[in-house]
mmCIF file with all atom_site columns, C-alpha atoms in Angstrom:
data_model
loop_
_atom_site.group_PDB
_atom_site.id
_atom_site.type_symbol
_atom_site.label_atom_id
_atom_site.label_alt_id
_atom_site.label_comp_id
_atom_site.label_asym_id
_atom_site.label_entity_id
_atom_site.label_seq_id
_atom_site.pdbx_PDB_ins_code
_atom_site.Cartn_x
_atom_site.Cartn_y
_atom_site.Cartn_z
_atom_site.occupancy
_atom_site.B_iso_or_equiv
_atom_site.pdbx_formal_charge
_atom_site.auth_seq_id
_atom_site.auth_comp_id
_atom_site.auth_asym_id
_atom_site.auth_atom_id
_atom_site.pdbx_PDB_model_num
ATOM 1   C CA . ASP A 1 1   ? 145.870 114.220 62.077 1.00 0.00 ? 298 ASP A CA 1
ATOM 2   C CA . ALA A 1 2   ? 147.551 117.290 63.478 1.00 0.00 ? 299 ALA A CA 1
ATOM 3   C CA . GLY A 1 3   ? 146.026 118.884 66.325 1.00 0.00 ? 300 GLY A CA 1
ATOM 4   C CA . VAL A 1 4   ? 145.890 122.588 67.185 1.00 0.00 ? 301 VAL A CA 1
ATOM 5   C CA . THR A 1 5   ? 149.304 124.226 66.682 1.00 0.00 ? 302 THR A CA 1
ATOM 6   C CA . GLN A 1 6   ? 150.457 127.621 67.999 1.00 0.00 ? 303 GLN A CA 1
ATOM 7   C CA . SER A 1 7   ? 153.525 129.736 67.288 1.00 0.00 ? 304 SER A CA 1
ATOM 8   C CA . PRO A 1 8   ? 155.768 130.852 68.739 1.00 0.00 ? 305 PRO A CA 1
ATOM 9   C CA . THR A 1 9   ? 156.319 128.790 71.835 1.00 0.00 ? 306 THR A CA 1
ATOM 10  C CA . HIS A 1 10  ? 157.845 131.475 73.781 1.00 0.00 ? 307 HIS A CA 1
ATOM 11  C CA . LEU A 1 11  ? 158.165 135.251 73.377 1.00 0.00 ? 308 LEU A CA 1
ATOM 12  C CA . ILE A 1 12  ? 159.746 138.045 75.323 1.00 0.00 ? 309 ILE A CA 1
ATOM 13  C CA . LYS A 1 13  ? 158.673 141.631 74.663 1.00 0.00 ? 310 LYS A CA 1
ATOM 14  C CA . THR A 1 14  ? 159.130 145.051 76.205 1.00 0.00 ? 311 THR A CA 1
ATOM 15  C CA . ARG A 1 15  ? 156.381 147.168 77.607 1.00 0.00 ? 312 ARG A CA 1
ATOM 16  C CA . GLY A 1 16  ? 154.769 149.272 74.857 1.00 0.00 ? 313 GLY A CA 1
ATOM 17  C CA . GLN A 1 17  ? 155.538 146.890 72.110 1.00 0.00 ? 314 GLN A CA 1
ATOM 18  C CA . GLN A 1 18  ? 153.142 145.013 69.911 1.00 0.00 ? 315 GLN A CA 1
ATOM 19  C CA . VAL A 1 19  ? 152.926 141.219 69.515 1.00 0.00 ? 316 VAL A CA 1
ATOM 20  C CA . THR A 1 20  ? 151.251 138.777 67.194 1.00 0.00 ? 317 THR A CA 1
ATOM 21  C CA . LEU A 1 21  ? 150.530 135.155 68.050 1.00 0.00 ? 318 LEU A CA 1
ATOM 22  C CA . ARG A 1 22  ? 149.432 132.584 65.643 1.00 0.00 ? 319 ARG A CA 1
ATOM 23  C CA . CYS A 1 23  ? 147.174 129.567 65.758 1.00 0.00 ? 320 CYS A CA 1
ATOM 24  C CA . SER A 1 24  ? 146.255 126.836 63.211 1.00 0.00 ? 321 SER A CA 1
ATOM 25  C CA . PRO A 1 25  ? 143.163 124.823 64.184 1.00 0.00 ? 322 PRO A CA 1
ATOM 26  C CA . LYS A 1 26  ? 142.529 121.149 64.159 1.00 0.00 ? 323 LYS A CA 1
ATOM 27  C CA . SER A 1 27  ? 141.625 119.762 60.812 1.00 0.00 ? 324 SER A CA 1
ATOM 28  C CA . GLY A 1 28  ? 137.948 120.186 60.087 1.00 0.00 ? 325 GLY A CA 1
ATOM 29  C CA . HIS A 1 29  ? 137.372 122.891 62.790 1.00 0.00 ? 326 HIS A CA 1
ATOM 30  C CA . ASP A 1 30  ? 136.097 126.184 61.747 1.00 0.00 ? 327 ASP A CA 1
ATOM 31  C CA . THR A 1 31  ? 135.835 128.133 65.090 1.00 0.00 ? 328 THR A CA 1
ATOM 32  C CA . VAL A 1 32  ? 138.881 129.499 66.855 1.00 0.00 ? 329 VAL A CA 1
ATOM 33  C CA . SER A 1 33  ? 138.816 130.816 70.433 1.00 0.00 ? 330 SER A CA 1
ATOM 34  C CA . TRP A 1 34  ? 141.635 132.525 72.363 1.00 0.00 ? 331 TRP A CA 1
ATOM 35  C CA . TYR A 1 35  ? 142.286 132.545 76.070 1.00 0.00 ? 332 TYR A CA 1
ATOM 36  C CA . GLN A 1 36  ? 144.678 134.140 78.426 1.00 0.00 ? 333 GLN A CA 1
ATOM 37  C CA . GLN A 1 37  ? 145.965 132.142 81.423 1.00 0.00 ? 334 GLN A CA 1
ATOM 38  C CA . ALA A 1 38  ? 147.805 134.061 84.060 1.00 0.00 ? 335 ALA A CA 1
ATOM 39  C CA . LEU A 1 39  ? 150.028 132.033 86.345 1.00 0.00 ? 336 LEU A CA 1
ATOM 40  C CA . GLY A 1 40  ? 147.994 129.970 88.887 1.00 0.00 ? 337 GLY A CA 1
ATOM 41  C CA . GLN A 1 41  ? 144.642 131.008 87.211 1.00 0.00 ? 338 GLN A CA 1
ATOM 42  C CA . GLY A 1 42  ? 142.213 129.345 84.925 1.00 0.00 ? 339 GLY A CA 1
ATOM 43  C CA . PRO A 1 43  ? 142.109 130.445 81.327 1.00 0.00 ? 340 PRO A CA 1
ATOM 44  C CA . GLN A 1 44  ? 140.090 133.669 80.605 1.00 0.00 ? 341 GLN A CA 1
ATOM 45  C CA . PHE A 1 45  ? 138.146 133.962 77.456 1.00 0.00 ? 342 PHE A CA 1
ATOM 46  C CA . ILE A 1 46  ? 139.407 136.657 75.068 1.00 0.00 ? 343 ILE A CA 1
ATOM 47  C CA . PHE A 1 47  ? 137.309 136.295 71.911 1.00 0.00 ? 344 PHE A CA 1
ATOM 48  C CA . GLN A 1 48  ? 136.166 133.804 69.289 1.00 0.00 ? 345 GLN A CA 1
ATOM 49  C CA . TYR A 1 49  ? 136.351 133.831 65.560 1.00 0.00 ? 346 TYR A CA 1
ATOM 50  C CA . TYR A 1 50  ? 134.027 132.041 63.108 1.00 0.00 ? 347 TYR A CA 1
ATOM 51  C CA . GLU A 1 51  ? 133.786 132.675 59.374 1.00 0.00 ? 348 GLU A CA 1
ATOM 52  C CA . GLU A 1 52  ? 136.504 135.318 59.641 1.00 0.00 ? 349 GLU A CA 1
ATOM 53  C CA . GLU A 1 53  ? 134.284 137.323 62.007 1.00 0.00 ? 350 GLU A CA 1
ATOM 54  C CA . GLU A 1 54  ? 134.752 138.104 65.716 1.00 0.00 ? 351 GLU A CA 1
ATOM 55  C CA . ARG A 1 55  ? 131.441 136.792 67.125 1.00 0.00 ? 352 ARG A CA 1
ATOM 56  C CA . GLN A 1 56  ? 132.114 136.672 70.877 1.00 0.00 ? 353 GLN A CA 1
ATOM 57  C CA . ARG A 1 57  ? 134.323 138.765 73.162 1.00 0.00 ? 354 ARG A CA 1
ATOM 58  C CA . GLY A 1 58  ? 135.284 138.573 76.801 1.00 0.00 ? 355 GLY A CA 1
ATOM 59  C CA . ASN A 1 59  ? 136.207 141.355 79.030 1.00 0.00 ? 356 ASN A CA 1
ATOM 60  C CA . PHE A 1 60  ? 139.471 142.439 77.364 1.00 0.00 ? 357 PHE A CA 1
ATOM 61  C CA . PRO A 1 61  ? 140.457 145.941 76.079 1.00 0.00 ? 358 PRO A CA 1
ATOM 62  C CA . ASP A 1 62  ? 140.662 147.010 72.505 1.00 0.00 ? 359 ASP A CA 1
ATOM 63  C CA . ARG A 1 63  ? 144.439 146.525 72.778 1.00 0.00 ? 360 ARG A CA 1
ATOM 64  C CA . PHE A 1 64  ? 143.570 142.835 72.019 1.00 0.00 ? 361 PHE A CA 1
ATOM 65  C CA . SER A 1 65  ? 142.450 142.212 68.474 1.00 0.00 ? 362 SER A CA 1
ATOM 66  C CA . GLY A 1 66  ? 142.429 139.225 66.247 1.00 0.00 ? 363 GLY A CA 1
ATOM 67  C CA . HIS A 1 67  ? 141.854 137.918 62.886 1.00 0.00 ? 364 HIS A CA 1
ATOM 68  C CA . GLN A 1 68  ? 140.798 134.696 61.229 1.00 0.00 ? 365 GLN A CA 1
ATOM 69  C CA . PHE A 1 69  ? 141.854 133.760 57.691 1.00 0.00 ? 366 PHE A CA 1
ATOM 70  C CA . PRO A 1 70  ? 139.980 131.795 55.002 1.00 0.00 ? 367 PRO A CA 1
ATOM 71  C CA . ASN A 1 71  ? 141.817 128.647 55.894 1.00 0.00 ? 368 ASN A CA 1
ATOM 72  C CA . TYR A 1 72  ? 140.471 129.042 59.502 1.00 0.00 ? 369 TYR A CA 1
ATOM 73  C CA . SER A 1 73  ? 143.817 129.862 61.055 1.00 0.00 ? 370 SER A CA 1
ATOM 74  C CA . SER A 1 74  ? 143.834 132.877 63.398 1.00 0.00 ? 371 SER A CA 1
ATOM 75  C CA . GLU A 1 75  ? 146.036 135.603 64.790 1.00 0.00 ? 372 GLU A CA 1
ATOM 76  C CA . LEU A 1 76  ? 145.987 137.331 68.124 1.00 0.00 ? 373 LEU A CA 1
ATOM 77  C CA . ASN A 1 77  ? 147.448 140.761 68.299 1.00 0.00 ? 374 ASN A CA 1
ATOM 78  C CA . VAL A 1 78  ? 148.181 142.718 71.403 1.00 0.00 ? 375 VAL A CA 1
ATOM 79  C CA . ASN A 1 79  ? 149.210 146.384 71.256 1.00 0.00 ? 376 ASN A CA 1
ATOM 80  C CA . ALA A 1 80  ? 150.819 148.633 73.845 1.00 0.00 ? 377 ALA A CA 1
ATOM 81  C CA . LEU A 1 81  ? 151.917 145.674 75.970 1.00 0.00 ? 378 LEU A CA 1
ATOM 82  C CA . LEU A 1 82  ? 151.786 145.884 79.753 1.00 0.00 ? 379 LEU A CA 1
ATOM 83  C CA . LEU A 1 83  ? 153.515 143.924 82.320 1.00 0.00 ? 380 LEU A CA 1
ATOM 84  C CA . GLY A 1 84  ? 150.184 142.414 83.286 1.00 0.00 ? 381 GLY A CA 1
ATOM 85  C CA . ASP A 1 85  ? 149.798 140.792 79.795 1.00 0.00 ? 382 ASP A CA 1
ATOM 86  C CA . SER A 1 86  ? 152.457 138.216 80.670 1.00 0.00 ? 383 SER A CA 1
ATOM 87  C CA . ALA A 1 87  ? 150.666 134.971 80.534 1.00 0.00 ? 384 ALA A CA 1
ATOM 88  C CA . LEU A 1 88  ? 150.151 131.780 78.658 1.00 0.00 ? 385 LEU A CA 1
ATOM 89  C CA . TYR A 1 89  ? 148.040 132.456 75.526 1.00 0.00 ? 386 TYR A CA 1
ATOM 90  C CA . LEU A 1 90  ? 145.998 129.480 74.509 1.00 0.00 ? 387 LEU A CA 1
ATOM 91  C CA . CYS A 1 91  ? 144.182 128.828 71.270 1.00 0.00 ? 388 CYS A CA 1
ATOM 92  C CA . ALA A 1 92  ? 141.321 126.313 70.942 1.00 0.00 ? 389 ALA A CA 1
ATOM 93  C CA . SER A 1 93  ? 139.506 125.200 68.005 1.00 0.00 ? 390 SER A CA 1
ATOM 94  C CA . SER A 1 94  ? 136.095 123.594 67.772 1.00 0.00 ? 391 SER A CA 1
ATOM 95  C CA . PHE A 1 95  ? 133.047 122.670 65.669 1.00 0.00 ? 392 PHE A CA 1
ATOM 96  C CA . PRO A 1 96  ? 129.425 122.909 66.972 1.00 0.00 ? 393 PRO A CA 1
ATOM 97  C CA . LEU A 1 97  ? 128.127 119.576 68.190 1.00 0.00 ? 394 LEU A CA 1
ATOM 98  C CA . ALA A 1 98  ? 124.818 118.410 66.712 1.00 0.00 ? 395 ALA A CA 1
ATOM 99  C CA . GLY A 1 99  ? 121.631 119.432 68.376 1.00 0.00 ? 396 GLY A CA 1
ATOM 100 C CA . GLY A 1 100 ? 122.922 122.104 70.695 1.00 0.00 ? 397 GLY A CA 1
ATOM 101 C CA . ASN A 1 101 ? 125.172 125.022 71.514 1.00 0.00 ? 398 ASN A CA 1
ATOM 102 C CA . SER A 1 102 ? 127.781 123.160 73.422 1.00 0.00 ? 399 SER A CA 1
ATOM 103 C CA . TYR A 1 103 ? 131.039 122.464 71.681 1.00 0.00 ? 400 TYR A CA 1
ATOM 104 C CA . GLU A 1 104 ? 134.013 120.423 72.383 1.00 0.00 ? 401 GLU A CA 1
ATOM 105 C CA . GLN A 1 105 ? 137.182 122.419 72.234 1.00 0.00 ? 402 GLN A CA 1
ATOM 106 C CA . TYR A 1 106 ? 140.749 121.224 71.408 1.00 0.00 ? 403 TYR A CA 1
ATOM 107 C CA . PHE A 1 107 ? 143.509 123.319 72.852 1.00 0.00 ? 404 PHE A CA 1
ATOM 108 C CA . GLY A 1 108 ? 146.931 124.001 71.441 1.00 0.00 ? 405 GLY A CA 1
ATOM 109 C CA . PRO A 1 109 ? 150.094 124.002 73.513 1.00 0.00 ? 406 PRO A CA 1
ATOM 110 C CA . GLY A 1 110 ? 150.107 127.790 74.081 1.00 0.00 ? 407 GLY A CA 1
ATOM 111 C CA . THR A 1 111 ? 152.441 130.618 73.643 1.00 0.00 ? 408 THR A CA 1
ATOM 112 C CA . ARG A 1 112 ? 154.217 131.908 76.776 1.00 0.00 ? 409 ARG A CA 1
ATOM 113 C CA . LEU A 1 113 ? 154.423 135.633 76.540 1.00 0.00 ? 410 LEU A CA 1
ATOM 114 C CA . THR A 1 114 ? 156.751 137.570 78.907 1.00 0.00 ? 411 THR A CA 1
ATOM 115 C CA . VAL A 1 115 ? 156.572 141.314 79.118 1.00 0.00 ? 412 VAL A CA 1
ATOM 116 C CA . THR A 1 116 ? 159.541 143.027 80.646 1.00 0.00 ? 413 THR A CA 1
ATOM 117 C CA . SER B 2 1   ? 128.522 136.382 85.024 1.00 0.00 ? 207 SER B CA 1
ATOM 118 C CA . GLN B 2 2   ? 129.025 132.704 85.784 1.00 0.00 ? 208 GLN B CA 1
ATOM 119 C CA . GLU B 2 3   ? 131.743 131.756 88.265 1.00 0.00 ? 209 GLU B CA 1
ATOM 120 C CA . LEU B 2 4   ? 133.082 128.265 88.914 1.00 0.00 ? 210 LEU B CA 1
ATOM 121 C CA . GLU B 2 5   ? 134.660 127.201 92.216 1.00 0.00 ? 211 GLU B CA 1
ATOM 122 C CA . GLN B 2 6   ? 136.873 124.198 92.455 1.00 0.00 ? 212 GLN B CA 1
ATOM 123 C CA . SER B 2 7   ? 137.870 122.271 95.510 1.00 0.00 ? 213 SER B CA 1
ATOM 124 C CA . PRO B 2 8   ? 140.234 121.434 96.756 1.00 0.00 ? 214 PRO B CA 1
ATOM 125 C CA . GLN B 2 9   ? 142.743 123.789 95.150 1.00 0.00 ? 215 GLN B CA 1
ATOM 126 C CA . SER B 2 10  ? 145.513 121.350 95.613 1.00 0.00 ? 216 SER B CA 1
ATOM 127 C CA . LEU B 2 11  ? 145.687 117.705 96.525 1.00 0.00 ? 217 LEU B CA 1
ATOM 128 C CA . ILE B 2 12  ? 148.540 115.258 97.290 1.00 0.00 ? 218 ILE B CA 1
ATOM 129 C CA . VAL B 2 13  ? 147.702 111.604 97.311 1.00 0.00 ? 219 VAL B CA 1
ATOM 130 C CA . GLN B 2 14  ? 149.547 108.307 97.651 1.00 0.00 ? 220 GLN B CA 1
ATOM 131 C CA . GLU B 2 15  ? 149.752 106.218 94.551 1.00 0.00 ? 221 GLU B CA 1
ATOM 132 C CA . GLY B 2 16  ? 146.873 103.902 94.423 1.00 0.00 ? 222 GLY B CA 1
ATOM 133 C CA . LYS B 2 17  ? 144.441 106.034 96.367 1.00 0.00 ? 223 LYS B CA 1
ATOM 134 C CA . ASN B 2 18  ? 141.126 107.361 95.128 1.00 0.00 ? 224 ASN B CA 1
ATOM 135 C CA . LEU B 2 19  ? 140.325 111.014 95.030 1.00 0.00 ? 225 LEU B CA 1
ATOM 136 C CA . THR B 2 20  ? 137.432 113.457 94.035 1.00 0.00 ? 226 THR B CA 1
ATOM 137 C CA . ILE B 2 21  ? 137.607 116.930 92.766 1.00 0.00 ? 227 ILE B CA 1
ATOM 138 C CA . ASN B 2 22  ? 134.494 119.125 92.881 1.00 0.00 ? 228 ASN B CA 1
ATOM 139 C CA . CYS B 2 23  ? 133.352 121.987 90.625 1.00 0.00 ? 229 CYS B CA 1
ATOM 140 C CA . THR B 2 24  ? 130.388 124.221 91.726 1.00 0.00 ? 230 THR B CA 1
ATOM 141 C CA . SER B 2 25  ? 128.795 126.741 89.573 1.00 0.00 ? 231 SER B CA 1
ATOM 142 C CA . SER B 2 26  ? 127.192 130.083 90.571 1.00 0.00 ? 232 SER B CA 1
ATOM 143 C CA . LYS B 2 27  ? 124.513 129.497 87.867 1.00 0.00 ? 233 LYS B CA 1
ATOM 144 C CA . THR B 2 28  ? 122.861 126.588 86.097 1.00 0.00 ? 234 THR B CA 1
ATOM 145 C CA . LEU B 2 29  ? 125.165 124.414 84.272 1.00 0.00 ? 235 LEU B CA 1
ATOM 146 C CA . TYR B 2 30  ? 124.310 123.768 80.547 1.00 0.00 ? 236 TYR B CA 1
ATOM 147 C CA . GLY B 2 31  ? 127.393 122.111 79.507 1.00 0.00 ? 237 GLY B CA 1
ATOM 148 C CA . LEU B 2 32  ? 130.435 121.178 81.839 1.00 0.00 ? 238 LEU B CA 1
ATOM 149 C CA . TYR B 2 33  ? 133.812 120.305 80.581 1.00 0.00 ? 239 TYR B CA 1
ATOM 150 C CA . TRP B 2 34  ? 136.849 118.636 82.357 1.00 0.00 ? 240 TRP B CA 1
ATOM 151 C CA . TYR B 2 35  ? 140.333 119.279 81.085 1.00 0.00 ? 241 TYR B CA 1
ATOM 152 C CA . LYS B 2 36  ? 143.760 118.307 82.442 1.00 0.00 ? 242 LYS B CA 1
ATOM 153 C CA . GLN B 2 37  ? 146.748 120.550 82.113 1.00 0.00 ? 243 GLN B CA 1
ATOM 154 C CA . LYS B 2 38  ? 150.370 119.767 82.603 1.00 0.00 ? 244 LYS B CA 1
ATOM 155 C CA . TYR B 2 39  ? 152.295 122.854 83.993 1.00 0.00 ? 245 TYR B CA 1
ATOM 156 C CA . GLY B 2 40  ? 152.639 125.574 81.322 1.00 0.00 ? 246 GLY B CA 1
ATOM 157 C CA . GLU B 2 41  ? 151.129 123.426 78.605 1.00 0.00 ? 247 GLU B CA 1
ATOM 158 C CA . GLY B 2 42  ? 147.788 123.204 76.734 1.00 0.00 ? 248 GLY B CA 1
ATOM 159 C CA . LEU B 2 43  ? 144.558 121.651 78.021 1.00 0.00 ? 249 LEU B CA 1
ATOM 160 C CA . ILE B 2 44  ? 143.772 118.030 77.255 1.00 0.00 ? 250 ILE B CA 1
ATOM 161 C CA . PHE B 2 45  ? 140.054 117.407 76.896 1.00 0.00 ? 251 PHE B CA 1
ATOM 162 C CA . LEU B 2 46  ? 138.865 114.679 79.259 1.00 0.00 ? 252 LEU B CA 1
ATOM 163 C CA . MET B 2 47  ? 135.062 114.790 79.222 1.00 0.00 ? 253 MET B CA 1
ATOM 164 C CA . MET B 2 48  ? 131.980 116.862 78.489 1.00 0.00 ? 254 MET B CA 1
ATOM 165 C CA . LEU B 2 49  ? 128.720 116.521 80.416 1.00 0.00 ? 255 LEU B CA 1
ATOM 166 C CA . GLN B 2 50  ? 125.428 118.093 79.320 1.00 0.00 ? 256 GLN B CA 1
ATOM 167 C CA . LYS B 2 51  ? 122.529 116.446 80.963 1.00 0.00 ? 257 LYS B CA 1
ATOM 168 C CA . GLY B 2 52  ? 121.659 116.485 84.706 1.00 0.00 ? 258 GLY B CA 1
ATOM 169 C CA . GLY B 2 53  ? 122.554 113.251 86.297 1.00 0.00 ? 259 GLY B CA 1
ATOM 170 C CA . GLU B 2 54  ? 124.885 112.374 83.485 1.00 0.00 ? 260 GLU B CA 1
ATOM 171 C CA . GLU B 2 55  ? 127.986 110.306 84.239 1.00 0.00 ? 261 GLU B CA 1
ATOM 172 C CA . LYS B 2 56  ? 131.020 109.496 81.930 1.00 0.00 ? 262 LYS B CA 1
ATOM 173 C CA . SER B 2 57  ? 134.065 107.424 82.435 1.00 0.00 ? 263 SER B CA 1
ATOM 174 C CA . HIS B 2 58  ? 137.400 107.274 80.662 1.00 0.00 ? 264 HIS B CA 1
ATOM 175 C CA . GLU B 2 59  ? 139.911 104.712 81.923 1.00 0.00 ? 265 GLU B CA 1
ATOM 176 C CA . LYS B 2 60  ? 140.154 105.336 85.673 1.00 0.00 ? 266 LYS B CA 1
ATOM 177 C CA . ILE B 2 61  ? 138.381 108.752 85.711 1.00 0.00 ? 267 ILE B CA 1
ATOM 178 C CA . THR B 2 62  ? 134.649 109.290 86.075 1.00 0.00 ? 268 THR B CA 1
ATOM 179 C CA . ALA B 2 63  ? 132.874 112.571 85.911 1.00 0.00 ? 269 ALA B CA 1
ATOM 180 C CA . LYS B 2 64  ? 129.365 113.271 87.113 1.00 0.00 ? 270 LYS B CA 1
ATOM 181 C CA . LEU B 2 65  ? 127.023 116.274 86.576 1.00 0.00 ? 271 LEU B CA 1
ATOM 182 C CA . ASP B 2 66  ? 124.433 116.982 89.273 1.00 0.00 ? 272 ASP B CA 1
ATOM 183 C CA . GLU B 2 67  ? 122.386 119.753 87.625 1.00 0.00 ? 273 GLU B CA 1
ATOM 184 C CA . LYS B 2 68  ? 120.154 120.388 90.653 1.00 0.00 ? 274 LYS B CA 1
ATOM 185 C CA . LYS B 2 69  ? 123.139 121.208 92.803 1.00 0.00 ? 275 LYS B CA 1
ATOM 186 C CA . GLN B 2 70  ? 124.980 123.073 90.018 1.00 0.00 ? 276 GLN B CA 1
ATOM 187 C CA . GLN B 2 71  ? 127.973 120.892 90.638 1.00 0.00 ? 277 GLN B CA 1
ATOM 188 C CA . SER B 2 72  ? 130.110 118.404 88.863 1.00 0.00 ? 278 SER B CA 1
ATOM 189 C CA . SER B 2 73  ? 132.673 115.917 90.427 1.00 0.00 ? 279 SER B CA 1
ATOM 190 C CA . LEU B 2 74  ? 135.688 114.205 88.920 1.00 0.00 ? 280 LEU B CA 1
ATOM 191 C CA . HIS B 2 75  ? 136.707 110.882 90.580 1.00 0.00 ? 281 HIS B CA 1
ATOM 192 C CA . ILE B 2 76  ? 140.026 109.102 89.948 1.00 0.00 ? 282 ILE B CA 1
ATOM 193 C CA . THR B 2 77  ? 140.245 105.547 91.071 1.00 0.00 ? 283 THR B CA 1
ATOM 194 C CA . ALA B 2 78  ? 143.639 104.019 91.957 1.00 0.00 ? 284 ALA B CA 1
ATOM 195 C CA . SER B 2 79  ? 145.632 107.136 91.087 1.00 0.00 ? 285 SER B CA 1
ATOM 196 C CA . GLN B 2 80  ? 148.857 106.810 89.270 1.00 0.00 ? 286 GLN B CA 1
ATOM 197 C CA . PRO B 2 81  ? 151.718 109.265 88.874 1.00 0.00 ? 287 PRO B CA 1
ATOM 198 C CA . SER B 2 82  ? 150.565 109.841 85.322 1.00 0.00 ? 288 SER B CA 1
ATOM 199 C CA . HIS B 2 83  ? 147.360 111.451 86.770 1.00 0.00 ? 289 HIS B CA 1
ATOM 200 C CA . ALA B 2 84  ? 149.397 114.339 88.218 1.00 0.00 ? 290 ALA B CA 1
ATOM 201 C CA . GLY B 2 85  ? 148.608 117.733 86.753 1.00 0.00 ? 291 GLY B CA 1
ATOM 202 C CA . ILE B 2 86  ? 146.115 120.577 87.107 1.00 0.00 ? 292 ILE B CA 1
ATOM 203 C CA . TYR B 2 87  ? 142.386 119.638 86.578 1.00 0.00 ? 293 TYR B CA 1
ATOM 204 C CA . LEU B 2 88  ? 140.272 122.349 85.167 1.00 0.00 ? 294 LEU B CA 1
ATOM 205 C CA . CYS B 2 89  ? 136.467 122.507 84.903 1.00 0.00 ? 295 CYS B CA 1
ATOM 206 C CA . GLY B 2 90  ? 134.878 124.706 82.353 1.00 0.00 ? 296 GLY B CA 1
ATOM 207 C CA . ALA B 2 91  ? 131.321 125.645 81.813 1.00 0.00 ? 297 ALA B CA 1
ATOM 208 C CA . ASP B 2 92  ? 129.314 126.894 78.842 1.00 0.00 ? 298 ASP B CA 1
ATOM 209 C CA . SER B 2 93  ? 128.068 130.383 79.699 1.00 0.00 ? 299 SER B CA 1
ATOM 210 C CA . PRO B 2 94  ? 125.764 132.474 77.535 1.00 0.00 ? 300 PRO B CA 1
ATOM 211 C CA . GLY B 2 95  ? 127.497 135.074 75.368 1.00 0.00 ? 301 GLY B CA 1
ATOM 212 C CA . SER B 2 96  ? 126.198 137.844 73.230 1.00 0.00 ? 302 SER B CA 1
ATOM 213 C CA . GLY B 2 97  ? 124.260 136.852 70.130 1.00 0.00 ? 303 GLY B CA 1
ATOM 214 C CA . GLY B 2 98  ? 123.266 133.485 71.636 1.00 0.00 ? 304 GLY B CA 1
ATOM 215 C CA . TYR B 2 99  ? 126.774 131.978 71.098 1.00 0.00 ? 305 TYR B CA 1
ATOM 216 C CA . GLN B 2 100 ? 128.341 130.165 73.910 1.00 0.00 ? 306 GLN B CA 1
ATOM 217 C CA . LYS B 2 101 ? 131.634 130.762 75.624 1.00 0.00 ? 307 LYS B CA 1
ATOM 218 C CA . VAL B 2 102 ? 133.483 128.758 78.208 1.00 0.00 ? 308 VAL B CA 1
ATOM 219 C CA . THR B 2 103 ? 134.284 129.917 81.703 1.00 0.00 ? 309 THR B CA 1
ATOM 220 C CA . PHE B 2 104 ? 136.921 128.152 83.594 1.00 0.00 ? 310 PHE B CA 1
ATOM 221 C CA . GLY B 2 105 ? 137.541 127.477 87.356 1.00 0.00 ? 311 GLY B CA 1
ATOM 222 C CA . ILE B 2 106 ? 140.891 128.238 88.834 1.00 0.00 ? 312 ILE B CA 1
ATOM 223 C CA . GLY B 2 107 ? 142.009 124.585 88.666 1.00 0.00 ? 313 GLY B CA 1
ATOM 224 C CA . THR B 2 108 ? 142.948 121.796 91.205 1.00 0.00 ? 314 THR B CA 1
ATOM 225 C CA . LYS B 2 109 ? 146.563 120.811 91.324 1.00 0.00 ? 315 LYS B CA 1
ATOM 226 C CA . LEU B 2 110 ? 146.976 117.205 91.848 1.00 0.00 ? 316 LEU B CA 1
ATOM 227 C CA . GLN B 2 111 ? 150.252 115.451 92.946 1.00 0.00 ? 317 GLN B CA 1
ATOM 228 C CA . VAL B 2 112 ? 150.456 111.780 93.185 1.00 0.00 ? 318 VAL B CA 1
ATOM 229 C CA . ILE B 2 113 ? 153.305 110.372 95.258 1.00 0.00 ? 319 ILE B CA 1
ATOM 230 C CA . PRO B 2 114 ? 154.810 107.016 94.208 1.00 0.00 ? 320 PRO B CA 1
#
């Protein structure tokens, strides 16, 4: 059973450019969340997709947008890149646990984005 | 917004020693997750705790949730070099529309010296 996969592994972009990161969830998972992890920090929640809709968003500007496809895979798009966008971008997939709102998330290996 | 404080921020132990990592929340914990991360890689799920006083173990790692103290601890017994990495605690925090999102601590970097 393949876990969460992300592509590309590494990416180098220039300030002002746009980037698209991709994520395929674990088999059977219908919810995808994206996180940004700066060096030496914990992951910061960007947004979450379920049934092709963004249903939850963290404190990130509109330059960060996403999409979920019918097969549950997802994309993260970042426009007008800034140096501060350099980070490890993590995708996590999940399904709701019975009886409550808590859910177990499985993370992909991440995409390392460097903005120069 | 909910904040998680982890202590210590870094830890160096001799192989075979026991150690404890703490995670303290600024708000009531509804769901608490522990993850392990190798440098620059994805997070590996360790355990999830939901009920006050709950305790779970996996191999030599035990995690407890003390809901009254808004704190969780992760204990490793007889540490091994394979335990080295960054340990992150994450907490369910209420989001818009009633959906949950996970807030993470900054992490505890563990080194195990052979």
